PDB file of C-alpha atoms in Angstrom:
ATOM      1  CA  MET A   1     -56.931  41.979  27.682  1.00 35.00           C
ATOM      2  CA  LYS A   2     -53.459  41.308  26.129  1.00 33.00           C
ATOM      3  CA  ARG A   3     -51.759  41.512  29.459  1.00 31.00           C
ATOM      4  CA  ILE A   4     -54.202  39.291  31.207  1.00 25.00           C
ATOM      5  CA  SER A   5     -53.798  36.722  28.439  1.00 22.00           C
ATOM      6  CA  CYS A   6     -50.112  36.616  28.719  1.00 25.00           C
ATOM      7  CA  TRP A   7     -50.206  36.109  32.659  1.00 24.00           C
ATOM      8  CA  LEU A   8     -52.690  33.144  31.955  1.00 29.00           C
ATOM      9  CA  LEU A   9     -50.398  31.655  29.436  1.00 32.00           C
ATOM     10  CA  VAL A  10     -47.631  31.717  32.041  1.00 40.00           C
ATOM     11  CA  ALA A  11     -49.990  29.975  34.671  1.00 37.00           C
ATOM     12  CA  GLY A  12     -50.856  27.346  31.936  1.00 35.00           C
ATOM     13  CA  CYS A  13     -47.126  26.845  31.215  1.00 40.00           C
ATOM     14  CA  TRP A  14     -46.611  25.959  34.765  1.00 37.00           C
ATOM     15  CA  LEU A  15     -49.466  23.618  35.034  1.00 37.00           C
ATOM     16  CA  LEU A  16     -49.403  21.933  31.974  1.00 35.00           C
ATOM     17  CA  MET A  17     -45.737  20.644  31.808  1.00 42.00           C
ATOM     18  CA  PRO A  18     -46.091  18.987  28.437  1.00 40.00           C
ATOM     19  CA  VAL A  19     -46.589  22.211  26.690  1.00 40.00           C
ATOM     20  CA  SER A  20     -44.405  24.695  28.733  1.00 47.00           C
ATOM     21  CA  THR A  21     -41.636  24.670  26.261  1.00 51.00           C
ATOM     22  CA  ALA A  22     -44.000  25.989  23.608  1.00 53.00           C
ATOM     23  CA  CYS A  23     -45.181  28.666  26.089  1.00 54.00           C
ATOM     24  CA  ALA A  24     -41.698  29.588  26.890  1.00 51.00           C
ATOM     25  CA  ASP A  25     -40.870  30.002  22.873  1.00 53.00           C
ATOM     26  CA  VAL A  26     -43.868  32.267  22.783  1.00 47.00           C
ATOM     27  CA  LEU A  27     -43.114  34.329  25.867  1.00 59.00           C
ATOM     28  CA  LYS A  28     -39.290  34.118  25.269  1.00 76.00           C
ATOM     29  CA  LEU A  29     -38.822  32.967  28.803  1.00 86.00           C
ATOM     30  CA  PRO A  30     -35.797  30.700  29.914  1.00 90.00           C
ATOM     31  CA  THR A  31     -36.639  27.369  30.435  1.00 93.00           C
ATOM     32  CA  VAL A  32     -34.840  24.623  32.257  1.00 94.00           C
ATOM     33  CA  THR A  33     -35.872  20.755  32.358  1.00 93.00           C
ATOM     34  CA  VAL A  34     -35.175  18.843  35.664  1.00 94.00           C
ATOM     35  CA  MET A  35     -35.373  15.185  35.828  1.00 92.00           C
ATOM     36  CA  ALA A  36     -35.176  14.019  39.364  1.00 92.00           C
ATOM     37  CA  ASP A  37     -35.703  10.618  41.567  1.00 88.00           C
ATOM     38  CA  HIS A  38     -39.208  10.430  42.577  1.00 83.00           C
ATOM     39  CA  SER A  39     -38.351  10.585  46.380  1.00 85.00           C
ATOM     40  CA  LEU A  40     -37.354  14.094  45.529  1.00 90.00           C
ATOM     41  CA  SER A  41     -40.666  15.076  44.099  1.00 89.00           C
ATOM     42  CA  ALA A  42     -42.077  17.389  46.840  1.00 90.00           C
ATOM     43  CA  ALA A  43     -38.630  19.119  47.336  1.00 94.00           C
ATOM     44  CA  VAL A  44     -37.793  19.581  43.788  1.00 94.00           C
ATOM     45  CA  SER A  45     -41.242  20.792  42.891  1.00 94.00           C
ATOM     46  CA  GLU A  46     -41.042  23.604  45.540  1.00 95.00           C
ATOM     47  CA  ILE A  47     -37.583  24.560  44.491  1.00 95.00           C
ATOM     48  CA  ALA A  48     -38.678  24.713  40.924  1.00 95.00           C
ATOM     49  CA  ARG A  49     -41.632  27.031  41.747  1.00 95.00           C
ATOM     50  CA  ASN A  50     -39.247  29.272  43.929  1.00 95.00           C
ATOM     51  CA  TYR A  51     -36.606  29.316  40.912  1.00 95.00           C
ATOM     52  CA  SER A  52     -39.305  30.098  38.443  1.00 94.00           C
ATOM     53  CA  ARG A  53     -40.734  33.086  40.359  1.00 93.00           C
ATOM     54  CA  ALA A  54     -37.306  34.585  41.260  1.00 92.00           C
ATOM     55  CA  ASN A  55     -35.925  34.268  37.899  1.00 93.00           C
ATOM     56  CA  GLN A  56     -39.030  34.697  35.712  1.00 91.00           C
ATOM     57  CA  ALA A  57     -38.215  31.171  34.101  1.00 93.00           C
ATOM     58  CA  ILE A  58     -40.034  28.048  33.185  1.00 93.00           C
ATOM     59  CA  VAL A  59     -39.067  24.938  35.129  1.00 94.00           C
ATOM     60  CA  ASN A  60     -40.296  21.488  33.856  1.00 93.00           C
ATOM     61  CA  THR A  61     -39.931  18.662  36.258  1.00 94.00           C
ATOM     62  CA  SER A  62     -39.949  15.062  35.777  1.00 90.00           C
ATOM     63  CA  PHE A  63     -39.988  12.155  38.590  1.00 88.00           C
ATOM     64  CA  LEU A  64     -40.425   9.127  36.250  1.00 81.00           C
ATOM     65  CA  PRO A  65     -39.002   5.603  37.523  1.00 75.00           C
ATOM     66  CA  GLN A  66     -35.340   5.494  37.083  1.00 75.00           C
ATOM     67  CA  LYS A  67     -35.536   2.755  34.487  1.00 75.00           C
ATOM     68  CA  ILE A  68     -37.621   5.097  32.447  1.00 81.00           C
ATOM     69  CA  GLN A  69     -35.397   8.071  33.020  1.00 81.00           C
ATOM     70  CA  GLN A  70     -32.270   6.068  31.874  1.00 78.00           C
ATOM     71  CA  GLU A  71     -33.779   5.293  28.757  1.00 81.00           C
ATOM     72  CA  LEU A  72     -34.809   8.553  28.094  1.00 81.00           C
ATOM     73  CA  ILE A  73     -31.565  10.276  28.480  1.00 79.00           C
ATOM     74  CA  SER A  74     -29.811   7.641  26.427  1.00 76.00           C
ATOM     75  CA  ASP A  75     -32.198   8.405  23.684  1.00 77.00           C
ATOM     76  CA  GLY A  76     -31.642  12.234  23.984  1.00 71.00           C
ATOM     77  CA  ALA A  77     -34.565  13.220  26.027  1.00 70.00           C
ATOM     78  CA  ALA A  78     -34.785  16.886  26.457  1.00 69.00           C
ATOM     79  CA  ALA A  79     -33.561  17.177  30.039  1.00 86.00           C
ATOM     80  CA  ASP A  80     -31.291  19.747  31.258  1.00 93.00           C
ATOM     81  CA  VAL A  81     -30.559  18.884  34.890  1.00 95.00           C
ATOM     82  CA  LEU A  82     -30.499  15.498  36.355  1.00 94.00           C
ATOM     83  CA  ILE A  83     -30.542  14.666  40.123  1.00 94.00           C
ATOM     84  CA  THR A  84     -30.100  11.287  41.197  1.00 92.00           C
ATOM     85  CA  SER A  85     -28.684   9.105  44.143  1.00 90.00           C
ATOM     86  CA  LYS A  86     -27.444   6.684  42.006  1.00 88.00           C
ATOM     87  CA  ALA A  87     -23.581   7.326  41.564  1.00 88.00           C
ATOM     88  CA  GLU A  88     -23.068   4.437  39.052  1.00 89.00           C
ATOM     89  CA  TRP A  89     -25.375   5.920  36.518  1.00 88.00           C
ATOM     90  CA  ILE A  90     -23.852   9.411  36.643  1.00 91.00           C
ATOM     91  CA  ASP A  91     -20.521   7.746  36.124  1.00 92.00           C
ATOM     92  CA  GLU A  92     -21.978   5.883  33.008  1.00 90.00           C
ATOM     93  CA  LEU A  93     -23.453   9.073  31.721  1.00 89.00           C
ATOM     94  CA  LYS A  94     -19.877  10.751  32.131  1.00 91.00           C
ATOM     95  CA  GLN A  95     -18.150   7.833  30.153  1.00 90.00           C
ATOM     96  CA  GLN A  96     -20.915   8.295  27.446  1.00 88.00           C
ATOM     97  CA  GLY A  97     -20.223  11.982  27.089  1.00 89.00           C
ATOM     98  CA  LEU A  98     -23.836  12.823  27.900  1.00 88.00           C
ATOM     99  CA  ILE A  99     -23.197  15.187  30.852  1.00 90.00           C
ATOM    100  CA  ASP A 100     -20.845  17.975  31.757  1.00 92.00           C
ATOM    101  CA  ILE A 101     -18.209  16.153  33.884  1.00 89.00           C
ATOM    102  CA  ASN A 102     -17.350  19.221  35.776  1.00 91.00           C
ATOM    103  CA  SER A 103     -20.943  19.978  36.896  1.00 93.00           C
ATOM    104  CA  GLN A 104     -21.515  17.314  39.620  1.00 93.00           C
ATOM    105  CA  THR A 105     -22.854  18.929  42.546  1.00 91.00           C
ATOM    106  CA  LYS A 106     -23.828  17.237  45.907  1.00 92.00           C
ATOM    107  CA  PHE A 107     -27.478  18.272  46.583  1.00 91.00           C
ATOM    108  CA  ALA A 108     -28.503  16.345  49.782  1.00 94.00           C
ATOM    109  CA  ARG A 109     -28.311  13.155  51.696  1.00 95.00           C
ATOM    110  CA  ASP A 110     -31.142  11.177  53.185  1.00 96.00           C
ATOM    111  CA  LYS A 111     -31.596   8.238  55.812  1.00 95.00           C
ATOM    112  CA  LEU A 112     -33.197   4.769  55.772  1.00 96.00           C
ATOM    113  CA  VAL A 113     -35.917   4.107  58.209  1.00 97.00           C
ATOM    114  CA  LEU A 114     -38.052   1.140  59.117  1.00 97.00           C
ATOM    115  CA  ILE A 115     -41.601   2.064  59.807  1.00 98.00           C
ATOM    116  CA  GLY A 116     -44.842   0.554  60.956  1.00 97.00           C
ATOM    117  CA  SER A 117     -48.272   1.596  61.871  1.00 97.00           C
ATOM    118  CA  LYS A 118     -49.088   3.869  64.707  1.00 95.00           C
ATOM    119  CA  GLU A 119     -50.451   0.856  66.616  1.00 94.00           C
ATOM    120  CA  THR A 120     -47.721  -1.688  66.329  1.00 96.00           C
ATOM    121  CA  ASP A 121     -45.748  -2.961  69.370  1.00 94.00           C
ATOM    122  CA  VAL A 122     -42.711  -3.938  67.365  1.00 94.00           C
ATOM    123  CA  VAL A 123     -39.797  -1.643  68.526  1.00 93.00           C
ATOM    124  CA  SER A 124     -36.130  -1.026  67.555  1.00 92.00           C
ATOM    125  CA  ALA A 125     -33.996  -4.357  68.081  1.00 86.00           C
ATOM    126  CA  GLY A 126     -31.046  -2.345  69.314  1.00 83.00           C
ATOM    127  CA  ALA A 127     -27.774  -1.419  67.447  1.00 74.00           C
ATOM    128  CA  GLY A 128     -26.529  -3.948  64.686  1.00 77.00           C
ATOM    129  CA  ARG A 129     -29.912  -5.903  64.967  1.00 89.00           C
ATOM    130  CA  PHE A 130     -33.069  -6.038  62.656  1.00 95.00           C
ATOM    131  CA  PRO A 131     -36.288  -7.034  64.254  1.00 96.00           C
ATOM    132  CA  THR A 132     -36.820  -9.982  61.641  1.00 96.00           C
ATOM    133  CA  PHE A 133     -38.599 -12.350  63.738  1.00 95.00           C
ATOM    134  CA  GLU A 134     -40.822  -9.602  65.538  1.00 96.00           C
ATOM    135  CA  ILE A 135     -42.248  -8.553  62.141  1.00 97.00           C
ATOM    136  CA  ILE A 136     -42.761 -12.013  61.072  1.00 96.00           C
ATOM    137  CA  LYS A 137     -44.597 -12.675  64.282  1.00 95.00           C
ATOM    138  CA  ALA A 138     -46.564  -9.709  63.995  1.00 95.00           C
ATOM    139  CA  GLY A 139     -47.886 -10.674  60.637  1.00 93.00           C
ATOM    140  CA  ASN A 140     -49.029 -13.998  61.883  1.00 93.00           C
ATOM    141  CA  GLY A 141     -47.474 -15.765  58.760  1.00 89.00           C
ATOM    142  CA  GLU A 142     -48.732 -13.252  56.294  1.00 94.00           C
ATOM    143  CA  PRO A 143     -46.639 -11.171  54.097  1.00 95.00           C
ATOM    144  CA  VAL A 144     -46.467  -7.809  56.056  1.00 96.00           C
ATOM    145  CA  PHE A 145     -42.850  -6.527  54.845  1.00 98.00           C
ATOM    146  CA  VAL A 146     -42.971  -4.054  52.252  1.00 97.00           C
ATOM    147  CA  LEU A 147     -40.145  -2.658  50.008  1.00 97.00           C
ATOM    148  CA  GLY A 148     -39.776  -0.670  46.915  1.00 94.00           C
ATOM    149  CA  ASN A 149     -39.594  -2.389  43.883  1.00 93.00           C
ATOM    150  CA  PRO A 150     -35.753  -1.448  43.115  1.00 90.00           C
ATOM    151  CA  GLU A 151     -36.829  -1.050  39.324  1.00 85.00           C
ATOM    152  CA  PHE A 152     -39.289   1.717  40.159  1.00 85.00           C
ATOM    153  CA  LEU A 153     -38.119   3.087  43.635  1.00 88.00           C
ATOM    154  CA  MET A 154     -34.702   3.917  44.826  1.00 89.00           C
ATOM    155  CA  GLU A 155     -35.693   3.087  48.338  1.00 92.00           C
ATOM    156  CA  GLY A 156     -35.827  -0.645  47.503  1.00 94.00           C
ATOM    157  CA  VAL A 157     -32.212  -0.529  46.006  1.00 93.00           C
ATOM    158  CA  TYR A 158     -30.978   0.668  49.397  1.00 95.00           C
ATOM    159  CA  ALA A 159     -33.367  -1.557  51.391  1.00 96.00           C
ATOM    160  CA  LYS A 160     -32.222  -4.570  49.775  1.00 96.00           C
ATOM    161  CA  GLU A 161     -28.640  -3.888  50.402  1.00 96.00           C
ATOM    162  CA  ALA A 162     -29.444  -3.097  54.048  1.00 96.00           C
ATOM    163  CA  MET A 163     -31.328  -6.471  54.468  1.00 95.00           C
ATOM    164  CA  ARG A 164     -28.294  -8.392  53.302  1.00 95.00           C
ATOM    165  CA  SER A 165     -26.018  -6.509  55.418  1.00 95.00           C
ATOM    166  CA  PHE A 166     -28.304  -7.474  58.603  1.00 94.00           C
ATOM    167  CA  GLY A 167     -28.613 -11.173  57.212  1.00 94.00           C
ATOM    168  CA  ALA A 168     -32.436 -10.708  57.223  1.00 95.00           C
ATOM    169  CA  ASN A 169     -33.198 -11.060  53.525  1.00 93.00           C
ATOM    170  CA  ASP A 170     -33.666 -14.665  53.278  1.00 95.00           C
ATOM    171  CA  ASP A 171     -35.732 -14.997  56.439  1.00 96.00           C
ATOM    172  CA  LEU A 172     -38.032 -12.117  55.400  1.00 96.00           C
ATOM    173  CA  GLU A 173     -38.223 -12.694  51.621  1.00 96.00           C
ATOM    174  CA  PRO A 174     -41.328 -14.976  51.950  1.00 96.00           C
ATOM    175  CA  TYR A 175     -43.189 -12.184  53.863  1.00 97.00           C
ATOM    176  CA  THR A 176     -41.982  -9.432  51.659  1.00 97.00           C
ATOM    177  CA  LEU A 177     -44.146  -7.537  49.279  1.00 97.00           C
ATOM    178  CA  TYR A 178     -42.792  -5.089  46.577  1.00 97.00           C
ATOM    179  CA  ALA A 179     -44.501  -1.712  45.927  1.00 95.00           C
ATOM    180  CA  LYS A 180     -44.131   0.191  42.762  1.00 91.00           C
ATOM    181  CA  ARG A 181     -45.438   3.453  44.425  1.00 90.00           C
ATOM    182  CA  LEU A 182     -44.763   5.079  47.635  1.00 91.00           C
ATOM    183  CA  ASP A 183     -48.407   5.822  48.229  1.00 92.00           C
ATOM    184  CA  GLU A 184     -48.966   2.084  47.895  1.00 95.00           C
ATOM    185  CA  MET A 185     -46.145   1.396  50.523  1.00 96.00           C
ATOM    186  CA  PHE A 186     -47.557   3.917  52.868  1.00 96.00           C
ATOM    187  CA  ASP A 187     -51.133   2.817  52.610  1.00 97.00           C
ATOM    188  CA  MET A 188     -50.354  -0.957  53.341  1.00 97.00           C
ATOM    189  CA  VAL A 189     -48.482   0.336  56.599  1.00 97.00           C
ATOM    190  CA  ALA A 190     -50.975   2.741  57.806  1.00 96.00           C
ATOM    191  CA  ASN A 191     -54.076   0.709  57.162  1.00 96.00           C
ATOM    192  CA  GLN A 192     -52.922  -2.912  56.787  1.00 94.00           C
ATOM    193  CA  ASN A 193     -50.451  -3.096  59.702  1.00 94.00           C
ATOM    194  CA  ALA A 194     -47.391  -3.840  57.497  1.00 97.00           C
ATOM    195  CA  PHE A 195     -43.873  -2.719  57.911  1.00 98.00           C
ATOM    196  CA  ALA A 196     -41.675  -1.118  55.357  1.00 98.00           C
ATOM    197  CA  ILE A 197     -38.284   0.610  54.892  1.00 98.00           C
ATOM    198  CA  CYS A 198     -38.203   4.064  53.261  1.00 96.00           C
ATOM    199  CA  PHE A 199     -36.379   7.313  52.978  1.00 96.00           C
ATOM    200  CA  TYR A 200     -36.738   9.420  56.216  1.00 96.00           C
ATOM    201  CA  SER A 201     -37.707  12.410  54.156  1.00 93.00           C
ATOM    202  CA  SER A 202     -40.698  10.338  52.738  1.00 91.00           C
ATOM    203  CA  THR A 203     -42.249   9.818  56.109  1.00 93.00           C
ATOM    204  CA  LEU A 204     -42.746  13.508  57.209  1.00 89.00           C
ATOM    205  CA  THR A 205     -46.093  14.115  55.503  1.00 86.00           C
ATOM    206  CA  ARG A 206     -47.499  10.715  55.833  1.00 92.00           C
ATOM    207  CA  GLU A 207     -50.127  10.003  58.590  1.00 93.00           C
ATOM    208  CA  GLY A 208     -50.918   6.601  60.412  1.00 95.00           C
ATOM    209  CA  VAL A 209     -47.174   5.629  60.461  1.00 96.00           C
ATOM    210  CA  LYS A 210     -44.385   5.908  62.832  1.00 96.00           C
ATOM    211  CA  ILE A 211     -40.693   5.301  62.837  1.00 97.00           C
ATOM    212  CA  ILE A 212     -39.464   2.252  64.472  1.00 97.00           C
ATOM    213  CA  ASP A 213     -35.695   2.447  63.818  1.00 96.00           C
ATOM    214  CA  THR A 214     -33.270   4.457  61.788  1.00 95.00           C
ATOM    215  CA  LEU A 215     -31.067   2.083  59.823  1.00 95.00           C
ATOM    216  CA  PRO A 216     -27.275   2.732  60.231  1.00 93.00           C
ATOM    217  CA  GLU A 217     -25.585   4.191  57.401  1.00 91.00           C
ATOM    218  CA  SER A 218     -22.993   1.505  57.389  1.00 92.00           C
ATOM    219  CA  ALA A 219     -25.552  -1.109  56.461  1.00 94.00           C
ATOM    220  CA  HIS A 220     -25.891   0.501  52.990  1.00 94.00           C
ATOM    221  CA  LYS A 221     -24.310   2.772  50.698  1.00 93.00           C
ATOM    222  CA  PRO A 222     -24.742   6.496  51.768  1.00 93.00           C
ATOM    223  CA  ILE A 223     -27.800   8.068  50.173  1.00 95.00           C
ATOM    224  CA  VAL A 224     -26.341  11.080  48.347  1.00 95.00           C
ATOM    225  CA  TYR A 225     -28.191  12.963  45.888  1.00 95.00           C
ATOM    226  CA  ASN A 226     -26.113  14.714  43.183  1.00 95.00           C
ATOM    227  CA  GLY A 227     -27.024  17.213  40.483  1.00 95.00           C
ATOM    228  CA  VAL A 228     -25.624  17.097  37.128  1.00 95.00           C
ATOM    229  CA  VAL A 229     -25.856  19.196  33.947  1.00 95.00           C
ATOM    230  CA  ILE A 230     -26.895  17.190  30.869  1.00 92.00           C
ATOM    231  CA  ALA A 231     -25.135  18.052  27.516  1.00 89.00           C
ATOM    232  CA  SER A 232     -27.284  20.055  25.513  1.00 86.00           C
ATOM    233  CA  ASP A 233     -27.886  23.370  23.796  1.00 88.00           C
ATOM    234  CA  ASN A 234     -29.408  24.692  27.101  1.00 91.00           C
ATOM    235  CA  MET A 235     -26.336  24.084  29.457  1.00 93.00           C
ATOM    236  CA  ASN A 236     -26.014  27.753  30.474  1.00 94.00           C
ATOM    237  CA  GLU A 237     -29.708  27.748  31.767  1.00 94.00           C
ATOM    238  CA  ALA A 238     -28.753  24.243  33.375  1.00 95.00           C
ATOM    239  CA  ARG A 239     -25.964  25.603  35.398  1.00 95.00           C
ATOM    240  CA  LYS A 240     -27.965  28.483  36.659  1.00 96.00           C
ATOM    241  CA  PHE A 241     -30.305  26.221  38.207  1.00 96.00           C
ATOM    242  CA  LEU A 242     -27.596  23.942  39.451  1.00 95.00           C
ATOM    243  CA  THR A 243     -25.850  26.857  41.093  1.00 95.00           C
ATOM    244  CA  TYR A 244     -29.312  27.893  42.689  1.00 96.00           C
ATOM    245  CA  LEU A 245     -29.663  24.356  44.342  1.00 94.00           C
ATOM    246  CA  LYS A 246     -26.347  25.424  46.374  1.00 93.00           C
ATOM    247  CA  SER A 247     -28.003  28.452  47.799  1.00 94.00           C
ATOM    248  CA  ALA A 248     -28.852  28.733  51.540  1.00 94.00           C
ATOM    249  CA  GLU A 249     -32.501  29.194  50.606  1.00 95.00           C
ATOM    250  CA  VAL A 250     -32.368  25.601  48.864  1.00 96.00           C
ATOM    251  CA  ARG A 251     -30.476  24.218  51.924  1.00 95.00           C
ATOM    252  CA  LYS A 252     -33.199  25.479  54.503  1.00 95.00           C
ATOM    253  CA  LEU A 253     -35.973  24.068  52.434  1.00 95.00           C
ATOM    254  CA  LEU A 254     -34.254  20.819  52.130  1.00 95.00           C
ATOM    255  CA  ALA A 255     -33.710  20.534  56.004  1.00 94.00           C
ATOM    256  CA  LYS A 256     -37.451  21.451  56.365  1.00 93.00           C
ATOM    257  CA  ASP A 257     -38.142  18.368  54.425  1.00 92.00           C
ATOM    258  CA  GLY A 258     -35.971  16.030  56.194  1.00 93.00           C
ATOM    259  CA  PHE A 259     -33.133  15.846  53.930  1.00 94.00           C
ATOM    260  CA  VAL A 260     -29.492  16.258  55.339  1.00 91.00           C
ATOM    261  CA  VAL A 261     -27.598  19.151  54.126  1.00 89.00           C
ATOM    262  CA  ASP A 262     -24.031  20.245  54.716  1.00 78.00           C
TER     263      ASP A 262
END
């Protein structure tokens, strides 16, 4: 009975993230807390499960909006590893002495794509062009262009930059809606014949949508995710997890999930 209770407790630790640290204290298991961009939720969750099984460790994961993540880390939140695509934030954390400056590790890259519903007739406008007026026409004057709210979804940050690069921002703004959640964005595309810009990796498991075009990387800053170790008393465990992120097993998983890996 004692052994069964212990295994149940381990399961409870993994499923109930807020109490997992307490579980780890009872079981004396190593623990690492990973904070990552929301766009990485599926991939990092699978990586965390694999690492936990292989190393008999507890891995907590957090995919809060970046604005909230920044506030938490600045306030000394108990996170050990940060994975983000915002290079400027990493530079700020270095200057503030909140991360191990030697730990920065390239994790993966992603691409921006324009998507529409399966039934849309809008097609790629060709190199160097964005189908601005085709989208406006398809919407019959209604707001049908969806971007991620830059305060909640990093997709929106890169998308706005791309729109400015294409010179399409002003023309599309009256027809643009801003989503705080990815599921909201994809629902509008699939069920309300909207159009959106998102990360390629986010489209692989979505039904009812199709990729109209892949936006050139020259239209926006490269989407590069980096992992860093946050300064804490748990840096050794954090470094072990970061080393695992560079393994062939993780690279294979990331490629399967639509990310670009070196």
